Amino acid sequence: MKSFEVNFDGLVGPTHNYGGLSFGNVASQSNSQQASNPKEAALQGLEKMKALMDMGFVQGVLAPQERPDVGALRSLGFSGSDAQVIQRAAKQAMPLLVASCSASSMWVANAATVSPGADTADGRVHFTAANLNCKFHRSIEHPTTSRVLGAMFADPQHFAHHGALPAVAQFGDEGAANHTRFCRDYGQPGVEFFVYGRSAFDSRYPAPQKYPARQTLEASQAVARLHGLSEEGVVFAQQNPEVIDQGVFHNDVIAVGNGELLFHHQDAFLNTEQMLAELHAKLAARGGNFQSISVPRDQVAVEDAVRSYLFNSQLLSRADGSMLLIVPEECRSNPRVWQYLQGLTAAGGPIREVKVFDLKQSMQNGGGPACLRLRVALNETELAAVNPGVIMTPALYDTLTRWVNKHYRDALRESDLADPQLLLECRTALDELTQILKLGAVYPFQIN
Ligand code: SUG
């Protein structure tokens, strides 16, 4: 049976703005207060989805969330009509209104961790929604994420959904941004690679000093248990705390894996040799030949990796067995990174081509090509069970482009977030979107 890696990209929501909300994420902090362009952001994302579809990859789309999140503001004590809630928050606690308006659900690599059916004890594809509890604006995503994933992957014969882990920092879970899977073929049992930033219950593990480690070992272990993964099919590794302190807030800012290949920076991990040996041995036991490409710090410094998002790329397998790397424009404008990439594709290794995309609107909040997609490996039967409304087609691309042009603003500043009209615009757009994507009722305004 054929199997595929399907990339589900987050559609950017109508309230995309630069709130400066993510301490430890260099781009988010340095672009705070700039005016954003939600329309351009959504169109840039759609361009990438279309390009991958045109190249022959199966591409899906994941819906954005209702923002401002009036329910979250009510839970913090703001009351009255929806418009009054927004106005009172704007007057008394602007940072809370900004957080409740974030379109951060676009970075769907953080939506959930996904284990394909070939790896799990019951043979179903397992999803655990990420609690994202390191940042308030992201911690409010998972209830809607769970409903949207449930509407996309509804058939319980093939898909199992787990709610987010307990909402405490000890179980901080950021989803697939710290998870990669190695395999010979997407449909064969693979090795799932969980990367954590610290241990919450064992003080022997080192931890970053300046910025938070968002993913804990205990959260990763819990996800592996929930998904019914076997010990032979799992490797846990610790991120180097020093790179977290340089702005590597998720492992996908410093490493990316696909098929049998791990592409990573030399300084990405602790105990690298031991970790690579374990990956090699476990993949070999599953019939695979693990390979890694380590990018030396004297060619690409950690700072270059953080600024260019070289590793926040999509590593895709083409039909001829070679790989393609999808990188953001910022890689081309960094001379060291661009030179490294020229050498990489000329070297005759597995990565043969680099394609560049303009994702500036998302990049300015620290979200590159890999942040914008959630990978789900599916066999033909499972793919047939996915809600067909969320699979990208030329017609869906045209419909979504029209939908964005009709509903989105082309400039958004902090002062605009206090406008109750923005909530109405967002709800009108999302109500139409749930019909386009055939999701049913998934948003608070549709179900309460
Ligand atoms: O969680 N930025 C996101 C970026 C997420 C990137 N995801 C991955 N690397 N997988 C975050 O820090 C910034 C929002 C603001 O400042 O307005 C933000 O949430």
mmCIF file of C-alpha atoms and ligand atoms in Angstrom, residues 15-33 98-99 101-111 132 135 137-138 141 174-178 214 248-254 309 312 362-368 370-373, ligand 1:
data_model
loop_
_atom_site.group_PDB
_atom_site.id
_atom_site.type_symbol
_atom_site.label_atom_id
_atom_site.label_comp_id
_atom_site.label_asym_id
_atom_site.label_seq_id
_atom_site.Cartn_x
_atom_site.Cartn_y
_atom_site.Cartn_z
ATOM 1 C CA THR A 15 -5.761 39.072 13.412
ATOM 2 C CA HIS A 16 -2.101 38.336 12.564
ATOM 3 C CA ASN A 17 -0.108 40.976 14.426
ATOM 4 C CA TYR A 18 3.245 41.620 16.087
ATOM 5 C CA GLY A 19 2.525 41.498 19.799
ATOM 6 C CA GLY A 20 6.035 40.840 21.120
ATOM 7 C CA LEU A 21 4.548 37.980 23.099
ATOM 8 C CA SER A 22 7.240 35.322 23.000
ATOM 9 C CA PHE A 23 10.127 35.848 25.393
ATOM 10 C CA GLY A 24 13.009 33.719 24.076
ATOM 11 C CA ASN A 25 11.882 34.053 20.440
ATOM 12 C CA VAL A 26 14.205 36.702 18.996
ATOM 13 C CA ALA A 27 12.020 37.676 16.009
ATOM 14 C CA SER A 28 8.850 38.050 18.088
ATOM 15 C CA GLN A 29 10.653 40.292 20.557
ATOM 16 C CA SER A 30 12.420 42.450 17.990
ATOM 17 C CA ASN A 31 9.390 43.119 15.755
ATOM 18 C CA SER A 32 6.991 43.991 18.537
ATOM 19 C CA GLN A 33 4.707 46.952 17.795
ATOM 20 C CA VAL A 98 -2.997 41.559 22.623
ATOM 21 C CA ALA A 99 -2.451 37.982 23.807
ATOM 22 C CA CYS A 101 -5.806 38.439 19.637
ATOM 23 C CA SER A 102 -2.714 36.501 18.571
ATOM 24 C CA ALA A 103 -2.975 34.533 15.352
ATOM 25 C CA SER A 104 -0.267 32.196 16.709
ATOM 26 C CA SER A 105 -2.297 29.090 15.857
ATOM 27 C CA MET A 106 -0.881 29.519 12.313
ATOM 28 C CA TRP A 107 2.286 27.751 13.557
ATOM 29 C CA VAL A 108 0.680 24.344 13.463
ATOM 30 C CA ALA A 109 3.960 22.514 14.050
ATOM 31 C CA ASN A 110 2.982 23.383 17.622
ATOM 32 C CA ALA A 111 -0.624 22.224 17.324
ATOM 33 C CA LEU A 132 1.649 25.225 24.830
ATOM 34 C CA LYS A 135 2.981 31.389 26.889
ATOM 35 C CA HIS A 137 -1.398 33.478 24.172
ATOM 36 C CA ARG A 138 -0.557 29.962 22.998
ATOM 37 C CA GLU A 141 -5.148 27.307 21.469
ATOM 38 C CA GLU A 174 5.025 22.255 22.205
ATOM 39 C CA GLY A 175 3.941 19.463 19.867
ATOM 40 C CA ALA A 176 5.691 18.455 16.674
ATOM 41 C CA ALA A 177 8.198 21.339 16.831
ATOM 42 C CA ASN A 178 10.250 19.056 19.089
ATOM 43 C CA ARG A 214 9.390 25.011 26.592
ATOM 44 C CA VAL A 248 16.492 28.390 19.748
ATOM 45 C CA PHE A 249 13.123 28.170 21.478
ATOM 46 C CA HIS A 250 12.081 24.958 19.667
ATOM 47 C CA ASN A 251 14.262 22.173 18.301
ATOM 48 C CA ASP A 252 12.892 22.844 14.810
ATOM 49 C CA VAL A 253 14.883 26.092 14.807
ATOM 50 C CA ILE A 254 18.130 24.041 14.811
ATOM 51 C CA TYR A 309 15.841 29.874 9.987
ATOM 52 C CA ASN A 312 13.192 25.624 10.061
ATOM 53 C CA SER A 362 5.252 34.933 9.616
ATOM 54 C CA MET A 363 9.052 35.032 9.895
ATOM 55 C CA GLN A 364 8.869 38.376 11.724
ATOM 56 C CA ASN A 365 7.124 36.520 14.542
ATOM 57 C CA GLY A 366 9.592 33.613 14.462
ATOM 58 C CA GLY A 367 7.618 31.261 12.227
ATOM 59 C CA GLY A 368 9.333 29.724 9.199
ATOM 60 C CA ALA A 370 8.478 24.227 9.127
ATOM 61 C CA CYS A 371 6.522 26.071 11.843
ATOM 62 C CA LEU A 372 3.684 26.565 9.407
ATOM 63 C CA ARG A 373 3.097 22.865 8.766
HETATM 64 O O1 SUG B 1 5.448 30.230 19.825
HETATM 65 N N1 SUG B 1 5.574 33.135 17.877
HETATM 66 C C1 SUG B 1 5.540 31.685 17.939
HETATM 67 C C2 SUG B 1 6.376 31.100 16.857
HETATM 68 C C3 SUG B 1 6.234 29.617 16.768
HETATM 69 C C4 SUG B 1 7.204 28.987 15.853
HETATM 70 N N2 SUG B 1 6.998 27.589 15.823
HETATM 71 C C5 SUG B 1 7.949 26.656 15.651
HETATM 72 N N3 SUG B 1 9.210 26.941 15.752
HETATM 73 N N4 SUG B 1 7.570 25.455 15.448
HETATM 74 C C6 SUG B 1 5.995 31.209 19.318
HETATM 75 O O2 SUG B 1 6.931 31.812 19.870
HETATM 76 C C7 SUG B 1 4.877 35.382 18.475
HETATM 77 C C8 SUG B 1 3.552 36.111 18.605
HETATM 78 C C9 SUG B 1 3.754 37.599 18.796
HETATM 79 O O3 SUG B 1 4.761 38.013 19.371
HETATM 80 O O4 SUG B 1 2.850 38.347 18.354
HETATM 81 C C10 SUG B 1 4.695 33.859 18.567
HETATM 82 O O5 SUG B 1 3.819 33.389 19.245
#
